[in-house]
Amino acid sequence: MSSCSAVTSPVPLSNGDCCPATILSAGDVGNRVTVVLGAQWGDEGKGKVVDLLAQDADIVCRCQGGNNAGHTVVVDSVEYDFHLLPSGIINPNVTAFIGNGVVIHLPGLFEEAEKNVKKGAGLEGWEKRLIISDRAHIVFDFHQAADGIQEQQRQQQEGKNLGTTKKGIGPVYSSKASRSGLRMCDLVSDFDEFSERFKVLANQYKCIYPTLQMDIEGELKKLKGYIERVKPMVRDGVYFMHEALHGPPKKILVEGANAALLDIDFGTYPFVTSSNCTVGGVCTGLGMPPQNVGQVYGVVKAYTTRVGIGAFPTEQNNEIGDVLQTRGHEVGVTTGRKRRCGWLDLVLLKYAHMINGFTALALTKLDILDVFSEIRIGVAYTLDGTIIPHFPANQEILNRVDVKYETLPGWNTDTSRARTFEELPPNAQRYVKYIQTELGIPIKWIGIGKSRDSMITLF
């Protein structure tokens, strides 16, 4: 952190009172945040990396997405599943922050917390350690119901759907974009006004989806029941982040949900999520300046997986894919669906790096490759026999590409007990070095198991 050259000046508030505000001089950056992002189609093991970094963090943040995300953390053989809560909350010394870019289904939030509290002591006192931005939008039950109807309509009209989680994420971001959504500040400030706006929004959805079943009064009663419990958590997120960034030195960690190739702008559209899950979403989802972004860690699975439909150039619809799926236990934390599996795709990863500017990578689930005598890596795409120099935006083109592979020797050795890079088999070391050299990004961690201690740190 740079030396503080700030001054304090009274700033008038709308009610006429004044409060001290920090005015920063040029060049004073303050604390920087460390960001963890998925670099493929999700399910890379971000929760495990966040858990590792959160052990000495002060604040852990979620900046986008909702409970369509699924992060798994294993501590002392206990497996915790997080969807809305930042997974770093498992550290009892961490303050967890859900930013304005996150969409929140309150029943889902409390159900998730209670489910994880029953598993162990890690979430004790979680309500006193959670802060929610007052600008975060609320997911209602009718958003979730509408999500399911939209999927049915796509299936009937187009013969395929997007494979959403049906958690209402797309509909609530649509409400946000159309300026008809409701936020946490609305819920906790004036419930009568909130109720009137809720009814208007619910009726809009009923007009769009006549078959939509909803209990307006029942849901309002349920939401009112959450107010006293959630109100102490709700704060102005912009001021919270400003104080965290420009107060005493703090370690601030940002936990991205979903992944680069699911980003609404840069992912394999339209088979994407509804938020920006690349590095730009950190600033807009937390209300912080870009100069406070520090290290950006990309999480990469040692092979590639995807849930649902959409182009997947290195997919293996064969025995190899079956082995990866079985050994990797590739089932979605949120959806319970089997993940499609294939070889590592360096074209995809280079594209993700262009957008995010990764400072280092975590390479996870290397141990899943232990049984292969040879391992292939996608290094280029060709279209009609010609190498294309970019990752295609158009899904039809991406579906048509052929993949040029590099084949490396496997190691046929159990790597799960290795705790240093040197303890890995030579061919496993070669695989890691090849990826690092081709991408031009240092690999900082290698995952070789599910538990907290099965992560090799290289530097």
Short mmCIF file of C-alpha atoms in Angstrom, two decimals:
data_model
loop_
_atom_site.label_atom_id
_atom_site.label_comp_id
_atom_site.label_asym_id
_atom_site.label_seq_id
_atom_site.Cartn_x
_atom_site.Cartn_y
_atom_site.Cartn_z
CA MET A 1 0.00 0.00 0.00
CA SER A 2 1.32 3.45 -0.82
CA SER A 3 1.77 5.99 1.96
CA CYS A 4 -1.49 7.77 2.68
CA SER A 5 -1.66 11.30 1.40
CA ALA A 6 -5.34 11.77 2.00
CA VAL A 7 -7.13 14.57 3.79
CA THR A 8 -10.47 14.49 5.55
CA SER A 9 -13.16 16.91 4.53
CA PRO A 10 -16.79 17.25 5.61
CA VAL A 11 -19.14 16.20 2.83
CA PRO A 12 -22.80 17.32 3.01
CA LEU A 13 -25.38 14.56 2.91
CA SER A 14 -28.84 14.82 1.36
CA ASN A 15 -30.41 15.36 4.80
CA GLY A 16 -28.14 18.32 5.52
CA ASP A 17 -25.83 16.52 7.94
CA CYS A 18 -22.14 16.10 7.27
CA CYS A 19 -19.83 13.13 7.56
CA PRO A 20 -16.05 12.91 7.13
CA ALA A 21 -15.01 11.57 3.73
CA THR A 22 -11.56 10.65 2.56
CA ILE A 23 -10.33 12.78 -0.32
CA LEU A 24 -7.45 11.03 -2.08
CA SER A 25 -4.58 12.84 -3.70
CA ALA A 26 -3.26 11.86 -7.11
CA GLY A 27 -1.21 8.68 -7.02
CA ASP A 28 -2.71 7.30 -3.81
CA VAL A 29 -4.05 3.88 -4.81
CA GLY A 30 -4.71 2.27 -1.44
CA ASN A 31 -5.14 -1.46 -0.92
CA ARG A 32 -5.36 -3.70 -3.97
CA VAL A 33 -7.69 -6.63 -4.35
CA THR A 34 -6.64 -10.12 -5.40
CA VAL A 35 -9.03 -11.64 -7.93
CA VAL A 36 -9.75 -15.33 -8.61
CA LEU A 37 -11.52 -16.05 -11.91
CA GLY A 38 -12.53 -19.12 -13.86
CA ALA A 39 -10.67 -19.36 -17.18
CA GLN A 40 -12.80 -21.97 -18.97
CA TRP A 41 -16.54 -22.85 -18.77
CA GLY A 42 -16.71 -22.96 -15.00
CA ASP A 43 -16.21 -25.76 -12.48
CA GLU A 44 -12.44 -25.24 -12.54
CA GLY A 45 -12.01 -25.41 -8.76
CA LYS A 46 -12.20 -21.70 -7.88
CA GLY A 47 -13.61 -22.45 -4.44
CA LYS A 48 -10.52 -24.42 -3.51
CA VAL A 49 -8.18 -21.61 -4.60
CA VAL A 50 -10.28 -19.03 -2.78
CA ASP A 51 -10.22 -21.20 0.34
CA LEU A 52 -6.43 -21.35 0.13
CA LEU A 53 -6.07 -17.59 -0.21
CA ALA A 54 -8.82 -16.80 2.29
CA GLN A 55 -6.91 -18.41 5.14
CA ASP A 56 -5.09 -15.11 5.71
CA ALA A 57 -7.57 -12.72 4.04
CA ASP A 58 -9.50 -9.99 5.83
CA ILE A 59 -12.34 -9.56 3.33
CA VAL A 60 -13.67 -11.95 0.67
CA CYS A 61 -16.09 -10.60 -1.95
CA ARG A 62 -18.55 -11.90 -4.54
CA CYS A 63 -19.02 -9.43 -7.40
CA GLN A 64 -21.49 -11.04 -9.84
CA GLY A 65 -23.81 -13.93 -10.58
CA GLY A 66 -26.16 -15.54 -8.11
CA ASN A 67 -26.88 -18.98 -6.73
CA ASN A 68 -26.35 -20.40 -10.21
CA ALA A 69 -22.70 -20.65 -9.14
CA GLY A 70 -21.39 -23.64 -7.22
CA HIS A 71 -18.10 -23.68 -5.31
CA THR A 72 -16.94 -26.63 -3.25
CA VAL A 73 -14.52 -26.41 -0.33
CA VAL A 74 -13.21 -29.47 1.55
CA VAL A 75 -11.89 -28.87 5.08
CA ASP A 76 -10.94 -31.76 7.38
CA SER A 77 -12.80 -34.16 5.07
CA VAL A 78 -15.99 -32.07 5.35
CA GLU A 79 -17.34 -30.89 2.00
CA TYR A 80 -19.02 -27.48 1.97
CA ASP A 81 -21.05 -26.24 -1.02
CA PHE A 82 -21.41 -22.52 -1.62
CA HIS A 83 -23.67 -20.83 -4.16
CA LEU A 84 -24.32 -17.26 -2.95
CA LEU A 85 -22.06 -16.94 0.06
CA PRO A 86 -18.42 -16.18 -0.73
CA SER A 87 -16.71 -19.49 -0.01
CA GLY A 88 -14.01 -17.65 1.95
CA ILE A 89 -16.57 -17.19 4.74
CA ILE A 90 -15.44 -20.62 5.96
CA ASN A 91 -12.56 -18.71 7.62
CA PRO A 92 -14.08 -17.41 10.90
CA ASN A 93 -11.85 -14.32 10.76
CA VAL A 94 -13.08 -13.22 7.32
CA THR A 95 -15.64 -10.54 6.57
CA ALA A 96 -17.68 -11.65 3.56
CA PHE A 97 -19.14 -9.10 1.15
CA ILE A 98 -21.81 -9.68 -1.50
CA GLY A 99 -21.52 -6.81 -3.98
CA ASN A 100 -24.09 -4.92 -6.02
CA GLY A 101 -23.37 -7.05 -9.11
CA VAL A 102 -24.72 -10.17 -7.38
CA VAL A 103 -28.41 -11.10 -7.58
CA ILE A 104 -29.76 -12.57 -4.35
CA HIS A 105 -32.50 -15.09 -3.71
CA LEU A 106 -33.02 -14.65 0.02
CA PRO A 107 -34.57 -18.07 0.75
CA GLY A 108 -31.66 -19.66 -1.12
CA LEU A 109 -29.13 -17.60 0.85
CA PHE A 110 -30.42 -18.67 4.25
CA GLU A 111 -30.99 -22.28 3.21
CA GLU A 112 -27.42 -22.47 1.94
CA ALA A 113 -26.00 -21.02 5.15
CA GLU A 114 -28.03 -23.31 7.40
CA LYS A 115 -27.12 -26.38 5.36
CA ASN A 116 -23.41 -25.60 5.66
CA VAL A 117 -23.60 -24.67 9.37
CA LYS A 118 -24.84 -28.20 10.07
CA LYS A 119 -21.74 -29.68 8.45
CA GLY A 120 -19.17 -28.17 10.83
CA ALA A 121 -17.97 -25.21 12.85
CA GLY A 122 -16.59 -23.18 9.94
CA LEU A 123 -19.64 -20.94 9.51
CA GLU A 124 -20.27 -20.05 13.12
CA GLY A 125 -21.35 -16.44 13.45
CA TRP A 126 -21.72 -16.07 9.68
CA GLU A 127 -24.56 -13.54 9.93
CA LYS A 128 -22.36 -11.11 11.84
CA ARG A 129 -19.59 -11.51 9.26
CA LEU A 130 -21.67 -11.03 6.11
CA ILE A 131 -22.23 -7.64 4.47
CA ILE A 132 -24.64 -7.26 1.53
CA SER A 133 -24.61 -4.27 -0.80
CA ASP A 134 -27.80 -2.24 -0.62
CA ARG A 135 -27.66 -2.00 -4.42
CA ALA A 136 -27.80 -5.77 -4.99
CA HIS A 137 -30.93 -6.88 -6.87
CA ILE A 138 -33.31 -9.46 -5.43
CA VAL A 139 -34.31 -12.69 -7.17
CA PHE A 140 -37.96 -13.54 -6.59
CA ASP A 141 -39.65 -16.91 -6.86
CA PHE A 142 -41.47 -15.77 -10.01
CA HIS A 143 -38.08 -15.00 -11.61
CA GLN A 144 -37.16 -18.64 -11.05
CA ALA A 145 -40.48 -19.89 -12.38
CA ALA A 146 -40.14 -17.66 -15.45
CA ASP A 147 -36.65 -19.07 -16.03
CA GLY A 148 -38.14 -22.55 -16.30
CA ILE A 149 -40.88 -21.38 -18.66
CA GLN A 150 -38.34 -19.66 -20.90
CA GLU A 151 -36.37 -22.89 -21.16
CA GLN A 152 -39.52 -24.80 -22.10
CA GLN A 153 -40.35 -22.23 -24.77
CA ARG A 154 -36.87 -22.44 -26.28
CA GLN A 155 -37.15 -26.21 -26.41
CA GLN A 156 -40.54 -26.03 -28.14
CA GLN A 157 -39.66 -23.24 -30.57
CA GLU A 158 -36.02 -23.98 -31.38
CA GLY A 159 -35.62 -27.62 -30.41
CA LYS A 160 -32.94 -26.72 -27.87
CA ASN A 161 -32.58 -24.72 -24.70
CA LEU A 162 -29.74 -22.77 -23.08
CA GLY A 163 -29.29 -25.21 -20.21
CA THR A 164 -29.83 -22.59 -17.50
CA THR A 165 -29.85 -23.53 -13.82
CA LYS A 166 -33.45 -22.26 -13.53
CA LYS A 167 -32.38 -20.13 -10.57
CA GLY A 168 -33.97 -17.00 -12.08
CA ILE A 169 -30.64 -15.37 -12.89
CA GLY A 170 -31.43 -14.31 -16.46
CA PRO A 171 -34.89 -12.94 -15.62
CA VAL A 172 -33.67 -10.88 -12.67
CA TYR A 173 -30.82 -9.37 -14.70
CA SER A 174 -33.46 -8.58 -17.35
CA SER A 175 -35.52 -6.80 -14.69
CA LYS A 176 -32.41 -4.91 -13.66
CA ALA A 177 -31.64 -3.85 -17.24
CA SER A 178 -35.24 -2.77 -17.85
CA ARG A 179 -35.09 -0.65 -14.67
CA SER A 180 -37.98 -2.46 -13.05
CA GLY A 181 -36.03 -4.58 -10.57
CA LEU A 182 -36.02 -4.29 -6.79
CA ARG A 183 -32.92 -4.05 -4.63
CA MET A 184 -31.95 -4.79 -1.05
CA CYS A 185 -32.25 -1.08 -0.18
CA ASP A 186 -35.89 -1.18 -1.30
CA LEU A 187 -36.69 -4.18 0.87
CA VAL A 188 -35.23 -2.83 4.12
CA SER A 189 -36.32 0.81 3.84
CA ASP A 190 -40.06 1.04 3.12
CA PHE A 191 -41.91 -2.25 2.86
CA ASP A 192 -45.20 -0.67 1.77
CA GLU A 193 -43.52 0.99 -1.21
CA PHE A 194 -41.58 -2.22 -1.88
CA SER A 195 -44.83 -4.22 -1.87
CA GLU A 196 -46.47 -1.95 -4.42
CA ARG A 197 -43.49 -2.16 -6.78
CA PHE A 198 -43.27 -5.92 -6.25
CA LYS A 199 -46.91 -6.32 -7.31
CA VAL A 200 -46.34 -4.24 -10.44
CA LEU A 201 -43.32 -6.32 -11.40
CA ALA A 202 -45.11 -9.60 -10.65
CA ASN A 203 -48.06 -8.60 -12.81
CA GLN A 204 -45.71 -7.66 -15.65
CA TYR A 205 -44.33 -11.19 -15.55
CA LYS A 206 -47.84 -12.63 -15.41
CA CYS A 207 -48.73 -10.71 -18.57
CA ILE A 208 -45.62 -12.00 -20.36
CA TYR A 209 -46.06 -15.60 -19.12
CA PRO A 210 -49.80 -16.31 -18.67
CA THR A 211 -49.12 -19.82 -17.35
CA LEU A 212 -46.82 -18.49 -14.63
CA GLN A 213 -47.98 -19.62 -11.20
CA MET A 214 -47.29 -17.18 -8.38
CA ASP A 215 -48.52 -16.39 -4.88
CA ILE A 216 -47.95 -12.65 -4.61
CA GLU A 217 -49.22 -12.19 -1.07
CA GLY A 218 -47.49 -15.37 0.10
CA GLU A 219 -44.13 -14.31 -1.30
CA LEU A 220 -44.48 -10.80 0.17
CA LYS A 221 -45.19 -12.34 3.57
CA LYS A 222 -42.11 -14.52 3.22
CA LEU A 223 -39.93 -11.56 2.19
CA LYS A 224 -41.20 -9.45 5.09
CA GLY A 225 -40.15 -12.24 7.41
CA TYR A 226 -36.54 -11.88 6.26
CA ILE A 227 -36.28 -8.12 6.85
CA GLU A 228 -35.24 -8.08 10.51
CA ARG A 229 -32.73 -10.86 9.89
CA VAL A 230 -31.13 -9.38 6.78
CA LYS A 231 -31.30 -5.66 7.64
CA PRO A 232 -28.18 -5.63 9.87
CA MET A 233 -26.19 -7.10 6.94
CA VAL A 234 -27.23 -4.47 4.38
CA ARG A 235 -24.81 -1.57 3.91
CA ASP A 236 -23.84 0.93 1.26
CA GLY A 237 -21.44 -1.25 -0.71
CA VAL A 238 -19.59 1.63 -2.40
CA TYR A 239 -18.65 3.18 0.93
CA PHE A 240 -17.79 -0.20 2.41
CA MET A 241 -15.35 -0.92 -0.42
CA HIS A 242 -13.92 2.60 -0.29
CA GLU A 243 -13.21 2.25 3.42
CA ALA A 244 -11.68 -1.20 2.89
CA LEU A 245 -9.46 0.02 0.06
CA HIS A 246 -8.30 3.24 1.66
CA GLY A 247 -8.21 2.39 5.33
CA PRO A 248 -5.54 0.36 7.15
CA PRO A 249 -3.75 -2.34 5.12
CA LYS A 250 -6.09 -5.25 4.41
CA LYS A 251 -5.98 -8.40 2.31
CA ILE A 252 -9.05 -8.28 0.08
CA LEU A 253 -9.99 -11.26 -2.07
CA VAL A 254 -12.55 -11.27 -4.88
CA GLU A 255 -14.17 -14.57 -5.80
CA GLY A 256 -15.46 -14.67 -9.36
CA ALA A 257 -18.42 -16.91 -10.18
CA ASN A 258 -18.98 -18.81 -13.44
CA ALA A 259 -16.06 -18.27 -15.87
CA ALA A 260 -14.60 -16.38 -18.82
CA LEU A 261 -16.30 -18.45 -21.53
CA LEU A 262 -19.65 -17.94 -19.80
CA ASP A 263 -19.35 -14.14 -19.72
CA ILE A 264 -22.39 -12.37 -21.20
CA ASP A 265 -20.15 -10.33 -23.56
CA PHE A 266 -17.11 -12.51 -24.15
CA GLY A 267 -18.40 -16.04 -23.64
CA THR A 268 -19.80 -18.50 -26.17
CA TYR A 269 -22.99 -16.50 -26.64
CA PRO A 270 -25.87 -17.28 -26.37
CA PHE A 271 -24.87 -20.26 -24.22
CA VAL A 272 -23.59 -18.03 -21.43
CA THR A 273 -24.63 -16.65 -18.07
CA SER A 274 -26.21 -13.21 -17.63
CA SER A 275 -23.38 -11.34 -15.93
CA ASN A 276 -19.81 -10.23 -16.59
CA CYS A 277 -17.66 -12.91 -15.00
CA THR A 278 -14.40 -11.55 -16.44
CA VAL A 279 -12.21 -9.01 -14.65
CA GLY A 280 -14.31 -6.00 -15.68
CA GLY A 281 -17.17 -7.35 -13.59
CA VAL A 282 -15.04 -6.91 -10.47
CA CYS A 283 -15.13 -3.10 -10.72
CA THR A 284 -18.77 -2.77 -11.75
CA GLY A 285 -19.92 -5.48 -9.35
CA LEU A 286 -18.23 -4.03 -6.27
CA GLY A 287 -18.13 -0.30 -7.01
CA MET A 288 -14.35 0.12 -7.01
CA PRO A 289 -11.80 1.75 -9.33
CA PRO A 290 -9.74 -0.39 -11.73
CA GLN A 291 -6.45 0.84 -10.26
CA ASN A 292 -7.25 -1.15 -7.11
CA VAL A 293 -7.19 -4.46 -9.01
CA GLY A 294 -3.95 -6.24 -8.12
CA GLN A 295 -3.18 -9.90 -8.81
CA VAL A 296 -5.61 -11.67 -11.16
CA TYR A 297 -5.40 -15.43 -10.78
CA GLY A 298 -7.00 -17.64 -13.42
CA VAL A 299 -8.16 -21.11 -12.42
CA VAL A 300 -7.68 -23.77 -15.10
CA LYS A 301 -8.70 -27.40 -14.93
CA ALA A 302 -6.01 -29.72 -16.35
CA TYR A 303 -8.58 -30.76 -18.95
CA THR A 304 -11.79 -29.04 -20.10
CA THR A 305 -15.41 -29.49 -19.02
CA ARG A 306 -18.71 -27.88 -19.86
CA VAL A 307 -22.28 -28.20 -18.56
CA GLY A 308 -25.17 -27.98 -20.99
CA ILE A 309 -25.13 -27.33 -24.72
CA GLY A 310 -22.87 -25.11 -26.81
CA ALA A 311 -19.72 -25.48 -28.88
CA PHE A 312 -16.90 -27.49 -27.30
CA PRO A 313 -14.03 -28.03 -29.78
CA THR A 314 -11.91 -30.43 -27.68
CA GLU A 315 -14.83 -32.51 -26.34
CA GLN A 316 -14.29 -36.26 -26.26
CA ASN A 317 -17.49 -38.21 -26.87
CA ASN A 318 -15.71 -41.48 -26.29
CA GLU A 319 -14.00 -43.58 -23.66
CA ILE A 320 -11.55 -40.76 -22.88
CA GLY A 321 -14.43 -38.42 -22.05
CA ASP A 322 -16.06 -41.12 -19.93
CA VAL A 323 -12.85 -41.67 -17.95
CA LEU A 324 -12.46 -37.95 -17.32
CA GLN A 325 -16.08 -37.66 -16.24
CA THR A 326 -15.89 -40.66 -13.90
CA ARG A 327 -12.49 -39.99 -12.37
CA GLY A 328 -13.15 -36.27 -12.04
CA HIS A 329 -16.63 -36.78 -10.54
CA GLU A 330 -17.78 -34.26 -13.10
CA VAL A 331 -21.28 -33.49 -11.90
CA GLY A 332 -22.49 -29.92 -11.48
CA VAL A 333 -22.66 -28.66 -7.87
CA THR A 334 -25.73 -26.53 -8.69
CA THR A 335 -27.50 -28.54 -11.39
CA GLY A 336 -26.49 -32.14 -10.65
CA ARG A 337 -25.98 -32.63 -14.40
CA LYS A 338 -23.04 -34.58 -15.79
CA ARG A 339 -20.37 -32.37 -17.31
CA ARG A 340 -19.11 -32.89 -20.84
CA CYS A 341 -15.37 -33.57 -20.85
CA GLY A 342 -12.44 -33.10 -23.23
CA TRP A 343 -8.78 -32.26 -23.57
CA LEU A 344 -7.22 -28.98 -22.47
CA ASP A 345 -7.78 -26.15 -24.99
CA LEU A 346 -4.97 -23.59 -25.19
CA VAL A 347 -6.75 -21.50 -27.85
CA LEU A 348 -9.58 -20.95 -25.40
CA LEU A 349 -7.18 -20.14 -22.55
CA LYS A 350 -5.19 -17.63 -24.60
CA TYR A 351 -8.45 -15.88 -25.43
CA ALA A 352 -9.42 -15.78 -21.74
CA HIS A 353 -5.99 -14.33 -20.92
CA MET A 354 -6.44 -11.55 -23.50
CA ILE A 355 -9.55 -10.40 -21.65
CA ASN A 356 -8.45 -10.89 -18.05
CA GLY A 357 -4.68 -10.39 -18.05
CA PHE A 358 -3.94 -13.25 -15.67
CA THR A 359 -0.87 -12.69 -13.53
CA ALA A 360 -0.66 -16.39 -12.64
CA LEU A 361 -2.67 -19.60 -12.92
CA ALA A 362 -3.88 -22.36 -10.67
CA LEU A 363 -3.89 -25.68 -12.56
CA THR A 364 -6.39 -27.99 -10.84
CA LYS A 365 -7.26 -31.71 -10.97
CA LEU A 366 -3.97 -32.78 -12.51
CA ASP A 367 -4.39 -36.11 -10.73
CA ILE A 368 -7.40 -36.98 -12.91
CA LEU A 369 -4.96 -37.46 -15.81
CA ASP A 370 -2.89 -40.03 -13.88
CA VAL A 371 -4.26 -43.03 -15.83
CA PHE A 372 -3.53 -41.91 -19.40
CA SER A 373 -0.56 -43.23 -21.38
CA GLU A 374 -0.68 -40.15 -23.60
CA ILE A 375 -2.36 -36.78 -23.21
CA ARG A 376 -3.43 -34.39 -25.93
CA ILE A 377 -3.57 -30.60 -25.78
CA GLY A 378 -5.48 -28.45 -28.25
CA VAL A 379 -3.03 -25.85 -29.60
CA ALA A 380 -4.79 -24.36 -32.66
CA TYR A 381 -8.07 -24.26 -34.57
CA THR A 382 -8.38 -24.79 -38.30
CA LEU A 383 -11.36 -23.86 -40.46
CA ASP A 384 -11.61 -25.43 -43.90
CA GLY A 385 -7.97 -26.48 -43.60
CA THR A 386 -6.63 -23.05 -42.61
CA ILE A 387 -5.47 -22.11 -39.10
CA ILE A 388 -7.58 -19.27 -37.72
CA PRO A 389 -5.74 -16.75 -35.54
CA HIS A 390 -8.54 -16.06 -33.06
CA PHE A 391 -11.26 -17.58 -30.94
CA PRO A 392 -14.47 -17.26 -33.01
CA ALA A 393 -17.36 -15.20 -31.69
CA ASN A 394 -19.86 -17.00 -33.92
CA GLN A 395 -21.10 -20.30 -32.49
CA GLU A 396 -21.70 -21.82 -35.91
CA ILE A 397 -18.07 -21.22 -36.85
CA LEU A 398 -16.84 -22.54 -33.50
CA ASN A 399 -18.85 -25.70 -34.06
CA ARG A 400 -17.13 -26.20 -37.41
CA VAL A 401 -13.49 -25.80 -36.35
CA ASP A 402 -11.08 -28.71 -36.25
CA VAL A 403 -8.55 -28.84 -33.46
CA LYS A 404 -4.83 -29.24 -33.97
CA TYR A 405 -3.40 -31.24 -31.08
CA GLU A 406 -0.01 -31.67 -29.47
CA THR A 407 0.44 -35.12 -27.92
CA LEU A 408 2.49 -35.51 -24.73
CA PRO A 409 3.40 -38.72 -22.90
CA GLY A 410 1.32 -39.54 -19.84
CA TRP A 411 2.76 -40.68 -16.53
CA ASN A 412 0.55 -43.60 -15.35
CA THR A 413 1.46 -42.78 -11.77
CA ASP A 414 -0.55 -41.64 -8.75
CA THR A 415 0.20 -37.97 -8.15
CA SER A 416 -2.17 -37.41 -5.23
CA ARG A 417 0.54 -37.70 -2.57
CA ALA A 418 2.94 -35.22 -4.15
CA ARG A 419 3.45 -32.05 -2.13
CA THR A 420 6.21 -30.43 -4.19
CA PHE A 421 6.67 -29.97 -7.90
CA GLU A 422 9.74 -32.20 -7.80
CA GLU A 423 7.68 -35.06 -6.37
CA LEU A 424 5.50 -35.14 -9.48
CA PRO A 425 6.42 -37.73 -12.16
CA PRO A 426 8.72 -36.25 -14.85
CA ASN A 427 6.02 -36.42 -17.53
CA ALA A 428 3.55 -34.63 -15.25
CA GLN A 429 6.17 -31.92 -14.73
CA ARG A 430 6.61 -31.76 -18.49
CA TYR A 431 2.86 -31.34 -18.99
CA VAL A 432 2.75 -28.41 -16.54
CA LYS A 433 5.81 -26.75 -18.07
CA TYR A 434 4.40 -27.12 -21.57
CA ILE A 435 1.18 -25.34 -20.59
CA GLN A 436 3.06 -22.58 -18.83
CA THR A 437 5.40 -22.01 -21.77
CA GLU A 438 2.65 -22.03 -24.42
CA LEU A 439 0.45 -19.62 -22.50
CA GLY A 440 3.25 -17.41 -21.26
CA ILE A 441 1.63 -17.28 -17.80
CA PRO A 442 3.33 -18.63 -14.67
CA ILE A 443 1.56 -21.51 -12.90
CA LYS A 444 1.51 -20.76 -9.19
CA TRP A 445 -0.52 -23.72 -7.88
CA ILE A 446 -1.15 -27.31 -8.94
CA GLY A 447 -4.12 -29.21 -7.54
CA ILE A 448 -3.79 -32.95 -7.08
CA GLY A 449 -6.80 -33.77 -4.88
CA LYS A 450 -9.93 -32.40 -3.22
CA SER A 451 -8.66 -31.47 0.24
CA ARG A 452 -7.19 -28.18 1.37
CA ASP A 453 -3.67 -29.63 1.68
CA SER A 454 -3.59 -31.23 -1.76
CA MET A 455 -2.35 -28.11 -3.51
CA ILE A 456 1.25 -27.67 -4.58
CA THR A 457 2.51 -24.09 -4.37
CA LEU A 458 5.30 -23.33 -6.84
CA PHE A 459 6.19 -19.81 -5.76
#
